[in-house]
Every structure is written in C-alpha cells, then in structure tokens.
Coordinates of C-alpha atoms and ligand atoms in Angstrom, one line a residue:
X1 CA 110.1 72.6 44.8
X2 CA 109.8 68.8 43.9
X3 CA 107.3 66.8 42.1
X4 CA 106.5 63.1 42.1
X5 CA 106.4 61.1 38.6
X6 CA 104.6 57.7 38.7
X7 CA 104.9 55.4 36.3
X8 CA 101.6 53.5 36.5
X9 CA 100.1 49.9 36.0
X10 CA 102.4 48.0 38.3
X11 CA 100.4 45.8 41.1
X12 CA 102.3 46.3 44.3
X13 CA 104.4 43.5 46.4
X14 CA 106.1 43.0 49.4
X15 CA 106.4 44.6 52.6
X16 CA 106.1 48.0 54.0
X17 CA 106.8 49.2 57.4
X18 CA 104.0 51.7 59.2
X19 CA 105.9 55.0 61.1
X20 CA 104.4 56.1 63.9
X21 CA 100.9 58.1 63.9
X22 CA 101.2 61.6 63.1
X23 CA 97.9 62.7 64.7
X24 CA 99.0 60.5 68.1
X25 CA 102.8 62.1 67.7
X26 CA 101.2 65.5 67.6
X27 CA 99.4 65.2 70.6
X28 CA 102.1 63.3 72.6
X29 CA 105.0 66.3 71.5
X30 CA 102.9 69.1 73.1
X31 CA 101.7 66.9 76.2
X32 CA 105.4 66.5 76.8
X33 CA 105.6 70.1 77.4
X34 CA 104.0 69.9 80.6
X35 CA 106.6 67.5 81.8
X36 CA 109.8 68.7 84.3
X37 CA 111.9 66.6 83.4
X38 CA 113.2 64.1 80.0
X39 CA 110.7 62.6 78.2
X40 CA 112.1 59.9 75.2
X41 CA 109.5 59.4 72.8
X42 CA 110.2 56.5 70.6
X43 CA 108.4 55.5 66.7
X44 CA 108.1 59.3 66.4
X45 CA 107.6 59.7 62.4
X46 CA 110.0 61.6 60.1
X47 CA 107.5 64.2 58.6
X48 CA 107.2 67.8 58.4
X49 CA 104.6 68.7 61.1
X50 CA 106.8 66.8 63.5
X51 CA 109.8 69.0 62.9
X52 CA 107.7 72.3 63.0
X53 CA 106.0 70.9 66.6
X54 CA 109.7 70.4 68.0
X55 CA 110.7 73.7 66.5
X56 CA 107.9 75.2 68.4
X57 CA 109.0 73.1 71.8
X58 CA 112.9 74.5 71.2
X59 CA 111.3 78.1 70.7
X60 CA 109.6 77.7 73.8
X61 CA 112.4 77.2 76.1
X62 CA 112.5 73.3 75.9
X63 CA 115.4 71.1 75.1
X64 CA 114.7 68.8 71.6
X65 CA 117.0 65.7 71.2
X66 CA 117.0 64.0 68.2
X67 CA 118.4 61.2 69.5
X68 CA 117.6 58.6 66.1
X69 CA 115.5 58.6 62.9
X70 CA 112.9 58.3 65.0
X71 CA 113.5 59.0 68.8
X72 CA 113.7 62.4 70.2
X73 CA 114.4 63.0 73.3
X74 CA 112.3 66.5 75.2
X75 CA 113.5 68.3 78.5
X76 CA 110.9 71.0 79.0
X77 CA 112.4 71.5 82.2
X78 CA 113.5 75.1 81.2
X79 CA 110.0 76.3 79.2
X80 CA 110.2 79.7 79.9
X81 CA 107.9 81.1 77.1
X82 CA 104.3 80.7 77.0
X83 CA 103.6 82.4 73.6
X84 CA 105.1 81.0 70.2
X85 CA 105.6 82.7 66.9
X86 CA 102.8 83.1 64.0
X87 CA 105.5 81.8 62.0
X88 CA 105.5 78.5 63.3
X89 CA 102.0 78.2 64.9
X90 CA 100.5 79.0 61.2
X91 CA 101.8 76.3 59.8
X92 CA 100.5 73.3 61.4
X93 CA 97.1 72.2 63.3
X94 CA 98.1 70.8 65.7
X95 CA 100.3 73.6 67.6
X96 CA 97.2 74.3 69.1
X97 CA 97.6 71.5 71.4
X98 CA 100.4 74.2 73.0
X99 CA 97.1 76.2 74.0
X100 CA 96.1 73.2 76.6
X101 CA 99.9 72.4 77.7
X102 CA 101.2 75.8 78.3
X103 CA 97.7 76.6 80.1
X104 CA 98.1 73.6 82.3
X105 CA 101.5 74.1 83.2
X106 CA 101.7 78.2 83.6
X107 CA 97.9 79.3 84.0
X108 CA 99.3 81.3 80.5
X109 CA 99.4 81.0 76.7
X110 CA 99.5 82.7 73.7
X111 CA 99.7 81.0 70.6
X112 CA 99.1 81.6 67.0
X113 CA 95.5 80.8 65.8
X114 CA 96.2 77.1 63.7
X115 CA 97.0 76.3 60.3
X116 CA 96.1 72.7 59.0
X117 CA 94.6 71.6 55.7
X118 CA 92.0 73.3 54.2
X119 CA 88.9 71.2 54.9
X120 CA 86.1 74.0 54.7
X121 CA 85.2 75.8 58.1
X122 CA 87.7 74.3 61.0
X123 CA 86.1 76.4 63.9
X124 CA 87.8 75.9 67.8
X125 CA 84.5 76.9 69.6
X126 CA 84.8 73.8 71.8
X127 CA 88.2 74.1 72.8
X128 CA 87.8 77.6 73.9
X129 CA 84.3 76.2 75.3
X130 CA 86.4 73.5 77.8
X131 CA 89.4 76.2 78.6
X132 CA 86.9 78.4 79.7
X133 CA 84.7 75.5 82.0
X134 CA 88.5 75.2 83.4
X135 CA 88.0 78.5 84.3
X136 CA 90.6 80.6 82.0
X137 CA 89.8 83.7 79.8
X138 CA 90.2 83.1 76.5
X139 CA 90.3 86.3 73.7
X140 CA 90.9 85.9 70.2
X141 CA 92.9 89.2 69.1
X142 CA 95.0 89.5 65.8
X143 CA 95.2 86.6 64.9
X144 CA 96.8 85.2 68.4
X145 CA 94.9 82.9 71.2
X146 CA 95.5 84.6 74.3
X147 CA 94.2 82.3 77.5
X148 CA 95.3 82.8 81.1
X149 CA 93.7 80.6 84.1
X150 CA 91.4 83.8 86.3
X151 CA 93.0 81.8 89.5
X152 CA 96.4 81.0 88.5
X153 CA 96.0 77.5 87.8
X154 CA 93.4 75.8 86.1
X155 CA 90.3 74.0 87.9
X156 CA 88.4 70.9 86.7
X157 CA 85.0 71.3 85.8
X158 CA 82.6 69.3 83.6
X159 CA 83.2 70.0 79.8
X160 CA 80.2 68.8 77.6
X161 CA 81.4 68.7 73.6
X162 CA 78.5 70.1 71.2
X163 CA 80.3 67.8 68.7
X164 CA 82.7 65.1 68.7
X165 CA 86.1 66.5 68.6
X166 CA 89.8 65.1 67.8
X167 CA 91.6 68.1 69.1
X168 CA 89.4 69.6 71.4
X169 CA 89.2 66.2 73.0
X170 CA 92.7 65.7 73.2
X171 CA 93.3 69.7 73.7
X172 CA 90.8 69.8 77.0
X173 CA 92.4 66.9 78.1
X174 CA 96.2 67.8 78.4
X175 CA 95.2 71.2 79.8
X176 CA 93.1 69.3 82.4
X177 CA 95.9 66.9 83.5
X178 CA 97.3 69.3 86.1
X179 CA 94.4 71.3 86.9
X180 CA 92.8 71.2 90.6
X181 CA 90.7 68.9 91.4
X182 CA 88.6 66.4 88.8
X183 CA 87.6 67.3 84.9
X184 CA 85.0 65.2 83.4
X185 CA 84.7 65.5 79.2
X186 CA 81.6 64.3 77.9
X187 CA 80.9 63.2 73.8
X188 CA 84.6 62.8 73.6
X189 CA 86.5 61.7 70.8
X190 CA 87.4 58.2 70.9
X191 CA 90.2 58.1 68.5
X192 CA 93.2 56.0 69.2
X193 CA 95.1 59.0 69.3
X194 CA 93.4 60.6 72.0
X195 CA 94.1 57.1 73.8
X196 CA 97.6 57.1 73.0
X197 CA 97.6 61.1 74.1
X198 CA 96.0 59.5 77.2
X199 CA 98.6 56.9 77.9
X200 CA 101.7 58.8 77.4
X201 CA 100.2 61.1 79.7
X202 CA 99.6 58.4 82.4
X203 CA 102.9 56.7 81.7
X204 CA 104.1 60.4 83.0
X205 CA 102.1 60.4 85.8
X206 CA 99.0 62.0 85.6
X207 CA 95.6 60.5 86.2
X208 CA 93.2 60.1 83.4
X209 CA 90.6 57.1 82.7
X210 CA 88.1 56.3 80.0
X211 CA 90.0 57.1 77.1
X212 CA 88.6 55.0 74.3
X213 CA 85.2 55.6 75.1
X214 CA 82.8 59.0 75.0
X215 CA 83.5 60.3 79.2
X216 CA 87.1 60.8 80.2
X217 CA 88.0 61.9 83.8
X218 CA 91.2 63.6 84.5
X219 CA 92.1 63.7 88.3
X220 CA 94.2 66.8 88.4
X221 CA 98.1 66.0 89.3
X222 CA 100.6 68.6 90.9
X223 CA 103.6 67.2 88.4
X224 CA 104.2 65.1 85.6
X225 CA 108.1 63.2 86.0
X226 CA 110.3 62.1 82.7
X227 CA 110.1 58.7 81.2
X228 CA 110.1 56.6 77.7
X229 CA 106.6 56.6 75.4
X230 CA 106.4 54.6 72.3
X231 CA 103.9 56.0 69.9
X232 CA 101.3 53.8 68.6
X233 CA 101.3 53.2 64.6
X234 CA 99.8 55.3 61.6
X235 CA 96.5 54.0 61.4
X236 CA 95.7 56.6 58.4
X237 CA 98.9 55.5 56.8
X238 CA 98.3 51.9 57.1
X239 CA 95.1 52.5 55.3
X240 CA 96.6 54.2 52.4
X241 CA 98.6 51.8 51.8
X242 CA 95.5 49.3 51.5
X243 CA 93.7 51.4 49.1
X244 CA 97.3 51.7 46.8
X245 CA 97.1 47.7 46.6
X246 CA 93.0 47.9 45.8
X247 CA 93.4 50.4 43.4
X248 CA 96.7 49.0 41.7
X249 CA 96.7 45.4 42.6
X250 CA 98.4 42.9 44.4
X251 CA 99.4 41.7 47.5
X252 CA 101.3 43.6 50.7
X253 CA 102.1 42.6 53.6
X254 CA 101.9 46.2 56.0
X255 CA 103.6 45.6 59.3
X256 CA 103.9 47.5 62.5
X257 CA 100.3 48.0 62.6
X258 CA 97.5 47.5 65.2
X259 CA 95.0 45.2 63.5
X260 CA 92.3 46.5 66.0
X261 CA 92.7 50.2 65.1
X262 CA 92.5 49.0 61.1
X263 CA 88.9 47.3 61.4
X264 CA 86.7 50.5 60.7
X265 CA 88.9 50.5 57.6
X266 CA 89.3 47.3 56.6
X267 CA 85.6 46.6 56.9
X268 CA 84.6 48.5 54.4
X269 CA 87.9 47.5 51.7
X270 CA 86.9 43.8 52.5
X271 CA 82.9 45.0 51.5
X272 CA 84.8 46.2 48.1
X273 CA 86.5 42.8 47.3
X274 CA 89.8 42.8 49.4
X275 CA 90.9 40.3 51.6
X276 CA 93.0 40.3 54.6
X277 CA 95.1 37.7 56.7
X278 CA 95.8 39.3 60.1
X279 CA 98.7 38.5 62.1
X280 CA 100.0 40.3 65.8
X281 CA 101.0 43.4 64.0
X282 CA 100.8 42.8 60.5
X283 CA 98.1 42.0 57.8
X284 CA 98.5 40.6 54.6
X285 CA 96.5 42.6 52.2
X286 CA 95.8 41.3 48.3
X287 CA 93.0 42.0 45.5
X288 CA 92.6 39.1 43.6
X289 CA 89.2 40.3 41.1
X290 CA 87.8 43.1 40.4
X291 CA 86.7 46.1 42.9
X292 CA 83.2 46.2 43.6
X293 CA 80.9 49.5 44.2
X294 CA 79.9 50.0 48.3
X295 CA 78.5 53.4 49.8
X296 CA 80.8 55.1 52.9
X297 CA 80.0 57.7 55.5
X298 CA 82.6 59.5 57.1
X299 CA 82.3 58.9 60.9
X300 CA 84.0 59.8 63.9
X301 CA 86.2 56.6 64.9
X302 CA 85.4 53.9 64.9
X303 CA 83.6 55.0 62.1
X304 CA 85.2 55.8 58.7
X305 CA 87.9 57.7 59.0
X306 CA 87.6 61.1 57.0
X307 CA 91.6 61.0 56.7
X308 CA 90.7 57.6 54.7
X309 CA 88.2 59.7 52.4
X310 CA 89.9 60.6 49.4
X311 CA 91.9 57.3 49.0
X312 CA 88.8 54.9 49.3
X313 CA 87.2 57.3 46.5
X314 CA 90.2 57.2 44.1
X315 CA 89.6 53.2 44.8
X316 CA 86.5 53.1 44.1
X317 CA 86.4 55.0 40.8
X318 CA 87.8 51.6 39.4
X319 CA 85.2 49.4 40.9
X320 CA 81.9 48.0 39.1
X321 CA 79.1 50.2 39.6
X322 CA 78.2 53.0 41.5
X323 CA 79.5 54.5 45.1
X324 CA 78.2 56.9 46.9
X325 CA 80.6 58.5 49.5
X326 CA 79.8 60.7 51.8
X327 CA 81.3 63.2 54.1
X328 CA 80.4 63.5 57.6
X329 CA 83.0 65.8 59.4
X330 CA 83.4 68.6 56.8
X331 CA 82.3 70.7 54.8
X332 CA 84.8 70.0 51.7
X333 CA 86.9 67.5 51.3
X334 CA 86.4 66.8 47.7
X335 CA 88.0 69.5 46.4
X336 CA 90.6 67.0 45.2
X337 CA 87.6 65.0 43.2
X338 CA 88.7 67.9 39.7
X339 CA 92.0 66.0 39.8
X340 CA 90.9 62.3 39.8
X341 CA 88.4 63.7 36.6
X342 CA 91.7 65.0 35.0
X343 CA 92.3 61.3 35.1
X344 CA 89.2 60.0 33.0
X345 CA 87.3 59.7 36.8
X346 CA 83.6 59.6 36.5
X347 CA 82.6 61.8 39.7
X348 CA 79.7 64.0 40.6
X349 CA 80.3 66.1 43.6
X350 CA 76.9 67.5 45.7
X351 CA 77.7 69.4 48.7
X352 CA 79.0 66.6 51.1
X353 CA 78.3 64.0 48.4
X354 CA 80.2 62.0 45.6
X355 CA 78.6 59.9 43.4
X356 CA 81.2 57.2 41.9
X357 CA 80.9 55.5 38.3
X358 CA 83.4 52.8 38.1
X359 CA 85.9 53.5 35.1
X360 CA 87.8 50.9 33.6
X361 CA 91.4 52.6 33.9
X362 CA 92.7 56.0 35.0
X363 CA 94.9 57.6 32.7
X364 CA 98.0 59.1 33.5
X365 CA 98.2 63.1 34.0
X366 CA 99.8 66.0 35.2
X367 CA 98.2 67.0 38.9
X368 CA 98.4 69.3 41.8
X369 CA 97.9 67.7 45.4
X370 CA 95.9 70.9 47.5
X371 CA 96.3 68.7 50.2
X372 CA 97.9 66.1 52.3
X373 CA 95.3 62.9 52.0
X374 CA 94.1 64.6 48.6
X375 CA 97.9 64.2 47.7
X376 CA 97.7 60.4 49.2
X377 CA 94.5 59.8 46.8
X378 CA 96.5 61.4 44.0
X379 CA 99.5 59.0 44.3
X380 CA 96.9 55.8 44.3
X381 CA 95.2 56.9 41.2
X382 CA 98.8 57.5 39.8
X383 CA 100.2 54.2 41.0
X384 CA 97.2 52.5 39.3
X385 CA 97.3 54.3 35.9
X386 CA 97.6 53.6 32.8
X387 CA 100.8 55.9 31.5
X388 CA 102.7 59.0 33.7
X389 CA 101.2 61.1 36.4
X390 CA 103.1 63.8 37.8
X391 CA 102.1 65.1 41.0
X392 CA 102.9 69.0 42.0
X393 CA 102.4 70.5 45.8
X394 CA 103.7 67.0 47.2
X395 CA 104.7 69.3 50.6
X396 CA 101.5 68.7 51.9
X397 CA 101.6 64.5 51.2
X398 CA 105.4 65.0 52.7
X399 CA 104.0 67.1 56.1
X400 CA 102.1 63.3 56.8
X401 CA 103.7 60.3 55.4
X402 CA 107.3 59.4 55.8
X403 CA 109.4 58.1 53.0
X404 CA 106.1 57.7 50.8
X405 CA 109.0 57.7 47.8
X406 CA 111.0 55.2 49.3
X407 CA 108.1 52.8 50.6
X408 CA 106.2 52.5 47.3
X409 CA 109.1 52.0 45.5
X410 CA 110.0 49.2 48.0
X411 CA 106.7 47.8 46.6
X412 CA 107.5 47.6 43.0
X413 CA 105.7 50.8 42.3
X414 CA 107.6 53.1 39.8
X415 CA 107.7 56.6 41.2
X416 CA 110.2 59.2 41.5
X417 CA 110.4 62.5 43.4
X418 CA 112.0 65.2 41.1
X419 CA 113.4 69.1 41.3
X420 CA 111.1 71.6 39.9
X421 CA 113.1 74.2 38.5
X422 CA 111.6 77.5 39.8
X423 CA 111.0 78.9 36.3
X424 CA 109.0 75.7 35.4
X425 CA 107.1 76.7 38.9
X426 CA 106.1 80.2 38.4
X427 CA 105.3 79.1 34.4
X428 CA 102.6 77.4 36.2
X429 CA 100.8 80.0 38.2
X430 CA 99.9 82.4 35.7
Ligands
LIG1 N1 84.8 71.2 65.3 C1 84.0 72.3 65.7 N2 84.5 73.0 66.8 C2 85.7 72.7 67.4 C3 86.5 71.7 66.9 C4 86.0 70.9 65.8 O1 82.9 72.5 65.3 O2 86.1 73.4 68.3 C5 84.3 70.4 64.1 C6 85.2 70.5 62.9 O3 84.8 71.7 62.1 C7 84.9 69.2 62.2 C8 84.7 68.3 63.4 O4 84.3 69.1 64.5 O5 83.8 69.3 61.4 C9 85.8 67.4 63.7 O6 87.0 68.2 64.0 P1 88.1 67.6 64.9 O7 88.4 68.6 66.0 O8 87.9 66.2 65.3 O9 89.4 67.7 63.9 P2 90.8 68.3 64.2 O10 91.2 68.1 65.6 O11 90.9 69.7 63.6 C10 92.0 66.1 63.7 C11 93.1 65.6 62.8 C12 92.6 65.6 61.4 C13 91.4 64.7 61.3 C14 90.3 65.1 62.3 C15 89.1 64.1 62.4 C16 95.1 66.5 63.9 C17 96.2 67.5 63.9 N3 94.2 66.6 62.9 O12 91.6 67.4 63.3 O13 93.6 65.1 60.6 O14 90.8 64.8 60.0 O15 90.9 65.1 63.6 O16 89.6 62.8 62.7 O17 95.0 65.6 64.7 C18 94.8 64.6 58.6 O18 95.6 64.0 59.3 O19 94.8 64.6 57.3 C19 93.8 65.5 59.3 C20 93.1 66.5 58.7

C-alpha cells in the first residue's frame, strides 16, 4: 500500500507533458482484438487499466509487445478464446469493450460483467440493446455476459441509444465494424474517444463515418489488416492539471494536448478567472487574481465533462462566492465532497447538487481517495493547502493518470508517494 503526502501552498510552474487518453486507449486496445494481424499503438499511457486491458488481450490468445514506455505492439492473430476471467474483467470498465470485439470477430463472447468506479447505478441496458439489434442473444448469468450472433456473424441494423452513451457508443460500434451489411447508431456519443476509437479503426480498414457527431454508420468489412495508431491526448488529464494551477496558483504550460478537445473545459476555468494562451498543442495556463464563483452542469461532450467534476469543485471551493455544480450523468459523484469538508470546505450536497461557499484556504488533512477523479480533486485541494495532506487509496488516481508523482513535482509542487506499512493499514479499517 502507498499513500501520497503533499506539502501544500506552492503555486505551480513549468511544463508538463499530457500521456495519452485512457478512455481513447481503452477503446483502441480491445478494437485491436478484431485485427489479424500487428497492430503498433503508439502514446499508449502507463496506467493500471491499461496493463489489466493487455492482460486480458494476452489471456485471450493475443500476442502483447511492450515494445517502449509507451508503444505496445498487439498480434491478435492467434485469439483463440472468446471468454476472459472474472478476475481480470472485474476490475476495470472498460473490458466490456471485449463484449463488442470478440462478438464481431467470432459471433461469440463471454466476458465478466464490468468493474469501474463507483459512480451510483452504471447499468449496460444499451449495449445489450445494440448487440441484440445486431442480432446476437445476450443473457446475463452469474455474473458473466454471455452473447453469441443467432446467425454466426453479426448483421447491421439500426441501433437507436435511449441515452447518450460513452461505451455503448463506442461498444456498438467495434462490434458493428465487421458485421454484414450497414449499422446505423443514432444519439451517439460524441466524445473524442469514440472519434479516436473510430479512426484507429479506419486506419485498420474498416468503414465507419460520422464520428464526432450524434449518427455513425459502420459499413460492415470482412477483415481488418495490421498497421501503426497514435492515441490522441488525455483530455481529462489536461484538465486536471488546469484546475491544480487554479486552485494552487501559477502558471503551466501543458503540452501534447489538443486545444480543440480542451474548450468545453477551458470555457468554463476562463468564466472562473483563468486565462489561457493557446499554441498547436500546448496552452499556457496562469491565475493571476482570485477565483471567482460560476455554476457547471455535467454534460455529455462537448459539454462539461463529468471526469472534470470533482476537480472544478475542489477549485471552486476557494473562489469568491457561491457555485452551484451540478451532476448530469450520475447519480453520485460527490461522494468525495466529505473529504474536501475534512479540509475546512464549505459544501452542501443535494442529490445531484453541490452548493459551493468559497473558503479562504483549505487546510491540510489526512484523506482517503474512493475514487480515481475524487482522488484527482483530492491531490488539488492538497496541492493548494495550507499545511500536510496525506492521501490513502491512491490505486484508483494511479489506474488513470501516469506519473501524477513525478509530473507535479516537475511543477514545483511538494508531494511524495510513501509505503504504508500494512499494520498502519489494517489500524485504519476498524
Ligand atoms: N447508461 C445507461 N445504460 C447504458 C450505458 C450507460 O443508462 O447501457 C448511462 C449511465 O448510467 C450514465 C450515462 O449513461 O448515467 C453515461 O454512461 P456512459 O456509458 O457514457 O459511461 P461509461 O462508458 O460507463 C465512460 C468513461 C467514464 C466517463 C463516462 C462519461 C470509460 C472506460 N469510462 O464511462 O470515465 O465518466 O464515459 O463520459 O471510457 C473516468 O475516466 O473517470 C470515468 C469514469
């Protein structure tokens, strides 16, 4: 076990580099499944839930290269299982993307119902809702996903989402891209990551259009060849890292990013008194006064991002005035809120709302991250108070963001990642 301990009160300075998205990289891992042949994926970030999504690839049958820090190189070629382990599948959300991928290739898959962060009900309704417009039977039993295509191979069909989905989006989409004939998805999701999905799936060879906006069509493809994919930058990262300058001051400059992708974020941190240069793939982010109060809604992109949720709110707890945030994808996502207050924060959570008094300072205190952008908020608070925060359950930050340690501390910001001795653990649980 480790634990973070931040010395606060330090503005930030200097560079940091973005990895590559997580939420693209998990997408773009289990697409590659479908693929005979190599597949190179390149800016693939060093993080948790891409190690367990190419330990579920090797446990498949496929061939995983690391070929650099952050190339890996995927022959899936020799796939010859179409169910993975609970072990592996419970751990992570997005090994249900292995649903669509194994069902596209092999008309076959059973696979572990997902893990994830607990965010309140994460139902997969509409994925099961587009397998089974592709025509496959799906059946939930013990805990396993068990889908087979009646026909042998999936067919296109028209898939109309109830609500806009990330994963069902990108899911529907990957099983669709060797299906016969044309698939249509309607209310998709219009993240970059189901672009970038999109693209590293043309790049192989299939046929897919309208990615970016609310109807994709997938012409159906017999094969998918080998071939090099670059994953697009950590959006949700990038904007963590602009909320840890607002909250603690300063002035960054975050490169490898694409500014486009940042504007639903850095809309609302400009409304709160930041200011941004922009360059190709970099923008220079300072605070130069004081935060100021602003009300955000969640949204599905290019709304708000709800990954961005909890480190706007431990931002804006040191603005002047009141906030209102609110949360428009689930249910709870504040559950983090009791932590900030351990801090001094002046929060009131109702249901999918939290009302913000600006404080003057945080003060620095012993915490427990219960999730992976909860953990993120956690840091910024902790970077921005006054005296020493230590932060507990930083797995979950360490399943998202690569070399958080190392990058802040590249910015000037005092924190160190610790061993817990396992006595001092279990002293804790009781
Ligand atoms: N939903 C349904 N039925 C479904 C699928 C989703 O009702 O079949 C609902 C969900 O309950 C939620 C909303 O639709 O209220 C959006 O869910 P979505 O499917 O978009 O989320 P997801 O695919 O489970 C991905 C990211 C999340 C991110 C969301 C929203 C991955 C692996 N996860 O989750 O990332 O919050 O999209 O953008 O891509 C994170 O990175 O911290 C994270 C939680």
């Amino acid at each position: 076990m480790i634990k973070y301990v931040i010395r606060g009160g330090r503005p930030l300075s200097g560079e940091v580099s973005v990895s590559g998205a997580k939420n693209a990289a998990l997408g773009v891992i289990a697409a590659s499944s479908l693929v005979e042949g190599v597949t190179r994926i390149e800016n693939i970030p060093k993080i948790l839930d891409v190690t367990l999504m190419l330990e579920i690839l090797r446990e498949l049958g496929a061939k995983v290269r690391l070929v650099n820090g952050s190339t890996v190189e995927i022959d899936s070629t020799s796939i010859v299982n179409t169910s993975a382990s609970y072990e592996a599948m419970r751990k992570i959300r997005g090994s249900y993307y292995f649903i669509g991928a194994l069902l596209g290739r092999f008309g076959h898959a059973v696979v572990a119902m997902p893990g994830g962060c607990d965010l309140g009900v994460r139902p997969i309704d509409q994925h099961i809702k587009g397998f089974e417009a592709l025509g496959a039977e799906v059946k939930v039993k013990s805990g396993f996903i068990h889908a087979t295509a009646r026909e042998g191979r999936l067919k296109g069909a028209h898939v109309y989402f109830d609500v806009i989905t990330v994963g069902a989006t990108i899911n529907v989409m990957i099983a669709a891209t060797m299906a016969d004939g044309l698939t249509v998805i309607e209310n998709a999701a219009k993240e970059p990551h189901v672009v970038d999905t999109a693209n590293f799936l043309n790049s192989m060879g299939a046929n897919i259009t309208g990615a970016g906006t609310d109807v994709i069509k997938i012409r159906g493809v017999e094969s998918l060849h080998g071939g090099t994919y670059s994953i697009i930058p950590d959006q949700i990262e990038a904007g963590t890292y602009i909320a840890a300058v607002a909250a603690a001051g300063g002035s960054v400059l975050v490169k490898n990013v694409i500014p486009k992708h940042l504007e639903c974020i850095t809309a609302k941190f400009s409304e709160i008194g930041m200011s941004f240069e922009e360059y190709d793939d970099a923008l220079l982010v300072s605070r130069t006064g004081k935060l100021m109060k602003t009300n955000v809604k969640t949204l599905p992109y290019p709304g708000f991002p709800t990954d961005m949720q909890p480190q706007i709110t431990a931002a804006l707890c040191l603005a002047e005035g009141t906030s209102v945030v609110t949360e428009g994808i689930y249910d709870n996502r504040f559950k983090y809120v009791d932590e900030l207050k351990r801090m001094g924060a002046n929060i009131q959570v109702d249901g999918k709302v939290a009302v913000v008094e600006g404080i003057e300072s945080f003060s620095g205190a012993p915490l427990c991250a219960c999730d992976l952008r909860a953990g993120a908020a956690l840091v910024i608070a902790g970077l921005a108070a006054k005296g020493t925060t230590e932060i507990r359950g930083v797995h979950h930050i360490e399943r998202g963001y690569e070399k958080m340690v190392e990058k802040v501390r590249g910015l000037g910001g005092d924190i160190v990642c610790v061993d817990v001795p396992d006595a001092d653990e279990l002293s804790e649980v009781g």
